[in-house]
Amino acid sequence: MRNAFSLFKNQKRMSSHSSGHSTNSPGLNRSYHTNCNSNDDWFRYTRGRFLFNEAQEMSIRYVNFNMNELIKRATESVGLTSAQCSRVEKFPDGMFNKTFLFTMHDGTQVVGKVPNPNAGRAYYTTASEVATMDFARNELCTPVPKVLAWSSKAEDNTVGAEYIIMEKVAGVQLSKVWPTMGFKERFELVKTISTYQKAWMAIPFTHYGSLYYSSDMEDSDGCDLVKGVLSIPKHHRFAVGPSTGREFLDDGRIALDLDRGPWNTVEQYKSAVGLREIACVQNMTRLPRSQLSLYGPGTYCSSRSKKIAALQGYLRLVKYLLPTDPSITSAFLWHPDLHAENIFVHPERPAEVLGIIDWQSSELLPLFDHARQPDFLDYDGPPSTGIDPPVFPDGFDRLDPAEKAEAQDLYLKMSLSALYRRFTYSNNITLFKAMEFRQTTSFEMMLLAQNLLIDGEALYRSRCLDLKEEWTALPGVQASGNAPFPLLFSADEVASINEDASGAIRGMELMQSLRQSLGPMWPEKGVVRPEQYDEVKKLLQQAKAELIDQLAYSETEMAAWEEAWPFDS
């Protein structure tokens, strides 16, 4: 089942790219007038429509606040009055925030950001983001917008919501110029980003969680930044507190009382991940539906007990999965989402980075969790290891023009990805070691456990059956003196696990087929542009009818597929 496990990983990676990232290109434009609170578009999600549970998805993205007061805070941040604000524009909605551009009569511009209810827990989300931006800007020498004004206490300010007022970043979004950049320019940008990543690694932390000002954390006198280096004093301005990471918030997790840290060791952190998922499986009234698989008659039958069994296995395995090299388990601050809309570059010299935005949900995590390929490289092909360049596809000359263009595009992406790895190997060997660890069985088993609330428990348990063959090669097993394999399965359990894995594969194949049938109209994470909503909904209804006609052999099975369908009728 190893290949099936890889299929699940690839499906999960593809679904992680959301169409709802916030951008910094103006969307709805409104001239400033005396009472901006009459415009409901400021407060609601306007960028897309949801194909499942739309009322709930819209409600967690609706935030009511006093726009007139936000304008006042924005103008005061640059020494002006509300009357001197000549224009307010709303940027296209992100999935978690409302963002606005305020233009003053003298041309000065500032950006205001208000988090949605789904952005994170009240107070912690904004408090951590502001401290993180300060640290990244002033301690890690990263081009981050300066925060001009902020409040993490909605009840204590006249805006009526948490907010951040910050400088407007110069330049243009990388997404605007990336398609026209040459390969050499792209690689120069890769090197620039790699330089910032090396700077982020200059300061390890002794705890795992998220970063805050010490004044915002009770009973905190600061945090030890560098492990084992006595010459560097405690940093009294900053403290490590609870994680604001999305995995502790999304899909209903935000509502539960969970251990969000901070944690003293990497094993405590990774164990908290498994305990978090168990608590969610046990306490949620209804489990979230998978967006990776179609589960119905003849596929896999998910259950709370199977999810908990997989997670209990993870908890027994986790200490043996962890790498023993402290350089890649130390905690570092990292940008959580380096995609092309969060990076601003010089329009004429696009390898020159002028700003990196959206530090919300940043975490202090082990380096091996951070060591992903930057999203702006846009490579979703087979994972690469080592530093060798990719091989050009065989039979290229026999392809038709469209196939040649597709193959060449993939080859260029693979080449740039390989150059990133080679450059990292030459200039930041510790990060390269962390990237290599991400290609191991140990990392696979930790990564997939992070989302077993939603999906993957069947293939996870199947992978546990295979793990016994690789057991003695795992880093933690060797360090522990070859501890015995901690999981035992009866013959009946093995048969049941294998049957579940086969059904799960069938469910993934059905969803993949559905995705391919809709092509560019596929609603990534269930979201489509408003003008596409009716058409996509009709296409999904047709697809559901065809699927039920093909797979259901009784009224009972028809009803089961109706219930299992992940989109609204």
XYZ file of C-alpha atoms in Angstrom:
569
model
C 0.000 0.000 0.000
C 3.006 2.333 -0.159
C 1.999 3.636 -3.603
C -1.520 4.291 -2.357
C -0.085 6.241 0.572
C 1.852 8.386 -1.901
C -1.314 8.935 -3.950
C -3.060 10.233 -0.848
C -0.167 12.610 -0.145
C -0.295 13.973 -3.694
C -4.075 14.438 -3.531
C -3.690 16.297 -0.264
C -0.947 18.521 -1.671
C -3.052 19.488 -4.687
C -6.028 20.415 -2.528
C -3.930 22.640 -0.269
C -3.753 25.448 -2.851
C -6.712 27.657 -2.098
C -8.314 30.106 -4.485
C -9.096 32.342 -1.544
C -5.683 33.724 -0.632
C -5.745 37.423 0.155
C -4.162 39.604 -2.493
C -2.946 43.141 -2.614
C -4.659 44.232 -5.823
C -7.723 46.429 -5.343
C -11.109 44.807 -5.704
C -14.302 46.635 -4.740
C -13.682 50.369 -4.969
C -15.702 52.851 -2.959
C -15.084 56.579 -2.710
C -14.883 57.748 0.886
C -18.007 59.367 2.236
C -19.277 60.391 5.663
C -20.838 57.083 6.746
C -19.063 54.037 5.378
C -20.947 51.670 7.672
C -23.904 51.605 5.275
C -21.911 49.536 2.780
C -22.369 45.872 3.734
C -19.742 44.768 1.213
C -17.047 45.976 3.621
C -18.056 43.322 6.123
C -19.040 40.227 4.148
C -17.139 37.767 1.955
C -17.554 38.896 -1.664
C -14.786 37.128 -3.551
C -16.541 33.794 -4.092
C -19.429 31.424 -3.443
C -19.271 28.119 -1.598
C -20.594 24.862 -3.026
C -21.011 23.266 0.396
C -22.434 24.580 3.659
C -22.509 28.069 2.180
C -24.467 29.785 4.959
C -21.953 28.631 7.575
C -18.927 29.419 5.390
C -20.226 32.923 4.762
C -21.065 33.521 8.432
C -17.537 32.685 9.642
C -16.232 35.217 7.113
C -18.593 38.024 8.120
C -17.199 40.553 10.558
C -19.172 43.560 11.773
C -17.152 46.610 12.756
C -17.247 50.398 12.594
C -15.592 51.383 9.306
C -15.743 55.081 10.207
C -13.629 54.357 13.272
C -11.219 52.185 11.289
C -10.730 55.109 8.890
C -10.040 57.314 11.893
C -7.403 54.886 13.217
C -5.818 54.698 9.743
C -5.583 58.465 9.300
C -4.345 59.053 12.842
C -1.559 56.513 12.274
C 0.008 58.953 9.806
C -0.839 62.140 11.716
C -3.987 63.095 9.777
C -7.733 63.295 10.415
C -10.643 61.326 8.945
C -11.567 64.283 6.744
C -8.181 63.943 5.055
C -8.892 60.383 3.864
C -9.915 60.759 0.225
C -10.526 57.130 -0.740
C -11.150 53.678 0.731
C -10.775 50.510 -1.313
C -11.398 46.921 -0.327
C -8.882 44.374 -1.551
C -10.291 41.043 -2.815
C -11.246 38.952 0.192
C -8.867 36.427 1.623
C -10.269 33.353 3.311
C -9.518 34.762 6.764
C -9.352 38.575 6.658
C -10.794 41.816 5.336
C -8.108 44.158 4.007
C -8.491 47.784 2.934
C -6.387 50.466 1.268
C -6.746 53.977 2.697
C -5.536 56.822 0.483
C -5.026 60.267 2.022
C -5.443 63.642 0.351
C -1.645 63.985 0.051
C -1.251 60.571 -1.601
C -0.103 58.704 1.520
C -1.468 55.154 1.622
C -1.819 52.688 4.484
C -3.372 49.225 4.715
C -5.922 48.136 7.310
C -6.590 44.498 8.166
C -9.519 43.072 10.151
C -9.580 39.319 10.883
C -12.684 37.227 10.209
C -14.110 35.023 12.977
C -12.440 32.024 11.288
C -8.988 33.670 11.296
C -8.194 32.432 14.777
C -8.960 32.748 18.438
C -9.888 36.203 19.654
C -6.941 38.257 20.907
C -4.232 35.681 20.159
C -4.465 35.971 16.373
C -3.722 39.680 16.143
C -1.393 39.845 19.151
C 0.822 37.150 17.667
C 0.763 38.545 14.128
C 1.904 41.995 15.248
C 4.724 40.638 17.424
C 5.793 38.294 14.634
C 5.955 41.135 12.089
C 8.009 43.206 14.514
C 10.441 40.342 15.151
C 10.773 39.430 11.483
C 11.361 43.051 10.506
C 13.700 44.162 13.272
C 15.406 40.987 14.479
C 15.488 38.874 11.312
C 16.042 41.786 8.865
C 13.180 40.731 6.589
C 11.270 43.331 4.510
C 8.000 43.304 6.423
C 5.535 46.220 6.492
C 5.814 48.383 9.594
C 2.803 48.210 11.927
C 1.501 51.732 12.597
C -1.431 50.974 14.900
C -3.204 47.865 16.158
C -5.571 46.401 18.701
C -6.020 42.758 19.684
C -9.004 43.488 21.956
C -12.206 44.085 20.026
C -14.130 44.979 23.169
C -11.668 47.703 24.158
C -11.600 49.800 20.982
C -14.093 51.939 19.079
C -13.629 49.949 15.853
C -15.419 47.025 17.493
C -12.996 44.465 16.057
C -9.354 43.490 16.166
C -7.352 45.371 13.563
C -3.880 46.155 12.258
C -2.902 49.352 10.414
C 0.369 48.982 8.516
C 2.471 50.533 5.812
C 1.557 49.786 2.226
C 4.252 47.629 0.668
C 6.065 49.113 -2.322
C 6.394 47.289 -5.611
C 4.106 44.751 -7.257
C 2.993 41.281 -6.350
C 5.235 38.555 -7.674
C 2.163 36.934 -9.235
C 1.873 39.900 -11.623
C 5.364 39.545 -13.092
C 6.266 35.868 -12.579
C 4.778 34.719 -15.942
C 7.012 37.131 -17.865
C 10.196 36.584 -15.858
C 13.018 34.702 -17.527
C 14.529 31.596 -15.989
C 17.611 33.472 -14.805
C 15.480 36.146 -13.122
C 13.405 33.478 -11.427
C 16.500 31.788 -10.083
C 17.845 35.120 -8.799
C 14.582 35.528 -6.887
C 14.945 32.001 -5.509
C 18.369 32.948 -4.192
C 16.946 36.098 -2.588
C 14.251 34.155 -0.762
C 16.831 31.564 0.290
C 18.880 34.355 1.843
C 15.918 35.386 3.972
C 15.328 31.774 5.011
C 18.928 31.559 6.179
C 18.390 34.738 8.217
C 15.315 33.179 9.836
C 17.498 30.284 10.946
C 19.965 32.593 12.690
C 17.798 32.625 15.820
C 16.530 29.274 17.151
C 13.979 29.228 19.970
C 13.810 26.932 22.958
C 10.026 26.448 22.858
C 7.414 25.612 20.211
C 4.224 27.639 19.654
C 3.753 31.181 18.330
C 5.429 34.495 19.096
C 3.961 37.336 21.181
C 5.071 40.420 23.045
C 5.916 39.555 26.646
C 3.451 42.232 27.766
C 0.631 40.321 26.049
C 1.368 37.058 27.874
C 0.626 36.645 31.571
C 3.577 35.809 33.830
C 6.118 36.096 31.023
C 9.452 37.833 31.378
C 10.610 36.995 27.884
C 11.940 34.013 25.989
C 15.266 32.274 25.536
C 16.026 32.583 21.837
C 19.141 30.531 21.304
C 19.454 27.087 22.757
C 22.625 26.497 24.722
C 24.288 29.841 23.934
C 24.713 31.504 27.299
C 26.231 34.676 25.860
C 22.918 35.676 24.287
C 20.552 37.079 26.928
C 16.864 36.450 27.327
C 14.835 38.571 24.924
C 12.470 40.396 27.286
C 10.307 42.023 24.590
C 9.029 38.729 23.169
C 7.522 35.533 24.543
C 6.482 32.159 23.182
C 2.789 31.436 23.679
C -0.026 29.272 22.253
C 0.134 28.281 18.601
C -1.950 30.273 16.138
C -1.327 27.734 13.357
C -4.208 26.922 11.047
C -4.132 23.213 11.891
C -5.206 24.080 15.435
C -8.105 26.193 14.096
C -9.573 24.918 10.842
C -12.509 22.557 10.268
C -14.110 23.272 13.630
C -10.989 22.836 15.772
C -11.129 26.507 16.777
C -14.190 25.845 18.966
C -12.564 23.148 21.124
C -10.410 23.500 24.217
C -7.118 22.005 23.040
C -3.490 22.001 24.125
C -2.121 24.713 21.836
C 1.198 25.071 23.609
C 3.711 26.396 24.145
C 5.652 23.142 24.290
C 9.116 22.507 25.696
C 10.142 19.700 23.341
C 9.439 18.576 19.810
C 7.981 15.321 21.160
C 5.514 17.254 23.317
C 4.454 19.276 20.279
C 4.040 16.268 17.997
C 2.146 14.359 20.697
C -0.184 17.339 21.137
C -1.035 17.069 17.430
C -2.298 13.501 17.896
C -4.153 14.351 21.106
C -5.751 17.328 19.325
C -7.094 15.142 16.532
C -8.447 12.570 19.013
C -10.212 15.295 21.009
C -11.810 16.625 17.823
C -12.937 13.178 16.651
C -14.455 12.454 20.063
C -16.141 15.806 20.704
C -17.345 17.192 17.384
C -21.060 16.701 16.787
C -20.457 16.010 13.116
C -17.130 15.149 11.525
C -15.991 17.301 8.582
C -16.403 15.763 5.140
C -13.400 14.827 3.071
C -12.555 16.975 0.059
C -10.100 14.359 -1.196
C -12.328 11.315 -1.513
C -15.872 10.259 -2.357
C -16.939 7.738 0.249
C -20.073 5.710 -0.337
C -21.228 2.116 -0.930
C -18.375 0.040 -2.286
C -15.649 2.399 -1.112
C -14.477 3.090 2.432
C -16.745 3.546 5.428
C -15.204 6.134 7.726
C -15.905 6.030 11.467
C -14.784 7.709 14.658
C -13.421 4.442 16.021
C -11.163 3.911 12.980
C -9.850 7.459 13.194
C -9.087 7.074 16.879
C -7.371 3.718 16.262
C -5.107 5.379 13.667
C -4.317 8.258 16.019
C -3.594 5.985 18.940
C -1.135 4.185 16.690
C 0.462 7.505 15.823
C 0.899 8.381 19.499
C 2.672 5.089 20.131
C 4.953 5.682 17.142
C 5.715 9.387 17.317
C 8.808 9.392 19.525
C 10.447 6.897 17.166
C 9.588 8.958 14.070
C 11.385 12.095 15.211
C 14.828 12.839 13.799
C 17.715 12.763 16.240
C 19.604 15.687 14.695
C 18.892 18.680 16.972
C 19.720 21.135 14.201
C 16.550 20.199 12.291
C 14.297 19.737 15.344
C 15.038 23.185 16.838
C 12.209 25.732 16.696
C 12.386 28.603 14.208
C 10.096 31.404 13.123
C 9.068 31.018 9.480
C 6.669 32.593 7.016
C 3.694 30.206 6.737
C 2.775 30.710 3.075
C 5.360 31.952 0.577
C 3.105 32.094 -2.461
C 3.385 34.652 -5.231
C 0.694 36.987 -3.875
C 2.488 37.443 -0.549
C 5.803 38.520 -2.085
C 6.247 42.051 -3.469
C 9.070 42.788 -5.878
C 10.501 45.715 -7.798
C 8.533 45.970 -11.088
C 11.670 46.503 -13.175
C 14.002 44.271 -11.140
C 11.708 41.435 -10.047
C 14.520 39.507 -8.318
C 14.576 42.370 -5.777
C 12.122 41.650 -2.950
C 10.528 44.770 -1.453
C 8.139 43.152 0.996
C 6.707 39.910 2.349
C 3.182 40.159 3.749
C 0.651 37.985 5.612
C 2.453 36.657 8.690
C -0.819 35.640 10.320
C -0.726 32.092 11.775
C 3.079 31.987 11.825
C 4.491 29.394 14.207
C 7.701 28.454 15.962
C 8.020 24.896 14.697
C 10.797 22.365 14.174
C 12.808 23.195 11.083
C 11.714 20.014 9.318
C 8.105 21.237 9.437
C 9.107 24.552 7.837
C 11.433 23.164 5.168
C 8.960 23.151 2.310
C 9.685 24.298 -1.179
C 8.369 27.901 -1.483
C 4.886 27.866 -2.988
C 5.730 30.492 -5.602
C 7.813 27.854 -7.433
C 4.455 26.275 -8.319
C 5.799 22.741 -8.684
C 3.395 19.938 -7.782
C 5.154 17.073 -9.530
C 6.885 14.073 -7.990
C 8.943 15.007 -4.921
C 12.625 15.403 -5.670
C 15.571 14.406 -3.522
C 19.275 15.039 -3.771
C 20.721 17.783 -5.951
C 20.804 16.208 -9.407
C 19.054 18.095 -12.238
C 15.862 16.613 -13.712
C 15.933 14.438 -16.815
C 14.264 15.842 -19.922
C 11.222 13.721 -20.886
C 11.767 10.849 -23.331
C 10.013 11.064 -26.677
C 9.637 14.847 -26.523
C 9.962 15.181 -30.312
C 6.991 12.839 -30.834
C 4.591 14.962 -28.790
C 2.056 17.293 -30.361
C 2.529 21.059 -29.808
C 0.210 21.236 -26.781
C 1.881 18.234 -25.145
C 5.321 19.713 -25.865
C 4.360 22.989 -24.216
C 3.046 21.144 -21.157
C 6.141 18.929 -20.917
C 8.471 21.891 -21.303
C 6.625 23.880 -18.639
C 6.869 20.962 -16.217
C 10.569 20.520 -16.996
C 11.268 24.200 -16.296
C 9.416 23.985 -12.970
C 11.347 20.839 -12.068
C 14.604 22.542 -13.038
C 13.902 25.596 -10.895
C 12.923 23.351 -7.993
C 16.162 21.395 -8.430
C 18.193 24.624 -8.518
C 16.531 25.727 -5.285
C 17.589 22.445 -3.703
C 21.140 22.697 -5.076
C 21.494 26.309 -3.914
C 20.175 25.346 -0.482
C 22.632 22.445 -0.317
C 25.537 24.775 -1.086
C 24.498 27.685 1.126
C 22.342 26.283 3.915
C 23.130 22.628 4.526
C 21.013 22.455 7.677
C 17.881 23.481 5.787
C 18.775 20.984 3.075
C 18.984 18.211 5.695
C 15.532 19.204 6.919
C 14.219 19.101 3.325
C 15.690 15.614 2.893
C 14.043 14.421 6.105
C 10.681 15.453 4.647
C 11.114 12.706 2.037
C 11.398 9.952 4.661
C 8.848 7.489 5.976
C 9.152 9.085 9.411
C 8.024 12.459 8.127
C 5.224 10.923 6.040
C 3.775 9.286 9.142
C 3.853 12.558 11.098
C 2.500 14.696 8.271
C -0.554 12.576 7.495
C -1.467 12.263 11.173
C -1.972 16.032 11.334
C -5.286 15.866 9.469
C -6.790 12.492 10.371
C -9.844 14.314 11.677
C -10.733 14.856 8.016
C -9.238 12.017 6.016
C -6.545 9.408 5.598
C -6.992 7.013 8.508
C -7.496 3.959 6.280
C -4.256 4.458 4.391
C -2.472 5.514 7.564
C -3.292 2.224 9.280
C -2.327 0.350 6.122
C 1.011 2.135 6.131
C 1.508 1.069 9.754
C 1.388 -2.547 8.580
C 4.295 -1.865 6.206
C 6.215 0.138 8.776
C 7.321 -2.958 10.668
C 9.604 -3.864 7.738
C 11.352 -0.483 7.975
C 11.279 -0.217 11.748
C 14.942 -0.678 12.564
C 15.939 2.027 10.055
C 13.884 4.774 11.743
C 16.054 7.386 13.503
C 14.302 7.192 16.846
C 14.455 3.408 16.906
C 18.202 3.398 16.409
C 18.660 6.071 19.083
C 16.555 4.067 21.571
C 18.597 0.903 21.198
C 16.306 -0.850 18.706
C 13.039 -0.696 20.612
C 10.479 -3.319 19.521
C 7.719 -2.393 17.085
C 4.921 -1.047 19.349
C 1.871 -1.992 17.248
C 0.261 -5.433 17.167
C -2.440 -6.490 14.684
C -4.433 -9.709 14.593
C -5.045 -11.514 11.301
C -8.628 -10.219 11.265
C -7.417 -6.640 11.850
C -4.922 -6.928 9.013
C -7.631 -8.150 6.651
C -9.980 -5.352 7.717
C -7.267 -2.683 7.339
C -6.368 -3.901 3.849
C -10.024 -3.897 2.819
C -10.459 -0.352 4.141
C -7.344 0.821 2.284
C -8.646 -0.608 -1.010
C -11.963 1.160 -0.458
C -10.192 4.416 0.360
C -8.193 4.202 -2.862
C -11.436 3.696 -4.764
C -12.878 6.782 -3.080
C -9.848 8.878 -4.046
C -10.053 7.686 -7.628
C -13.717 8.677 -7.802
C -12.940 12.172 -6.509
C -10.001 12.479 -8.901
C -12.250 11.485 -11.783
C -14.829 14.054 -10.688
C -12.142 16.730 -10.486
C -10.909 15.907 -13.986
C -14.420 15.921 -15.425
C -14.952 19.522 -14.295
C -11.479 20.641 -15.359
C -10.957 24.380 -14.803
C -14.456 24.691 -13.330
C -13.479 22.514 -10.351
C -14.336 24.351 -7.077
C -11.021 24.253 -5.190
C -11.875 23.900 -1.503
C -15.497 24.287 -2.551
C -15.095 27.917 -3.673
C -15.909 29.425 -7.069
C -16.161 32.948 -8.401
C -19.689 34.330 -7.942
C -20.364 34.434 -11.703
C -19.471 30.722 -11.982
C -21.664 29.545 -9.127
C -24.803 28.555 -11.046
C -22.888 26.815 -13.821
C -20.633 24.842 -11.474
C -23.551 23.866 -9.289
C -25.366 22.530 -12.357
C -22.267 20.590 -13.446
C -21.945 19.039 -9.993
C -25.602 18.039 -9.963
C -25.148 16.344 -13.334
C -21.998 14.597 -12.110
C -23.803 13.371 -9.000
C -26.673 11.981 -11.040
C -24.239 10.136 -13.333
C -22.276 8.769 -10.401
C -25.367 7.464 -8.621
C -26.623 5.935 -11.863
C -23.325 4.085 -12.296
C -22.668 3.016 -8.698
C -25.978 2.619 -6.897
C -27.784 -0.719 -7.298
C -30.637 -0.158 -4.856
C -32.661 2.633 -3.315
C -30.637 2.190 -0.134
C -27.391 2.748 -2.016
C -28.885 5.729 -3.841
C -29.782 7.292 -0.500
C -26.307 6.541 0.855
C -24.627 8.282 -2.096
C -26.969 11.265 -1.720
C -25.908 11.511 1.925
C -22.215 11.090 1.099
C -22.142 13.739 -1.648
C -19.853 16.521 -0.319
C -21.498 19.439 -2.137
C -24.813 21.183 -1.538
C -27.727 20.012 -3.658
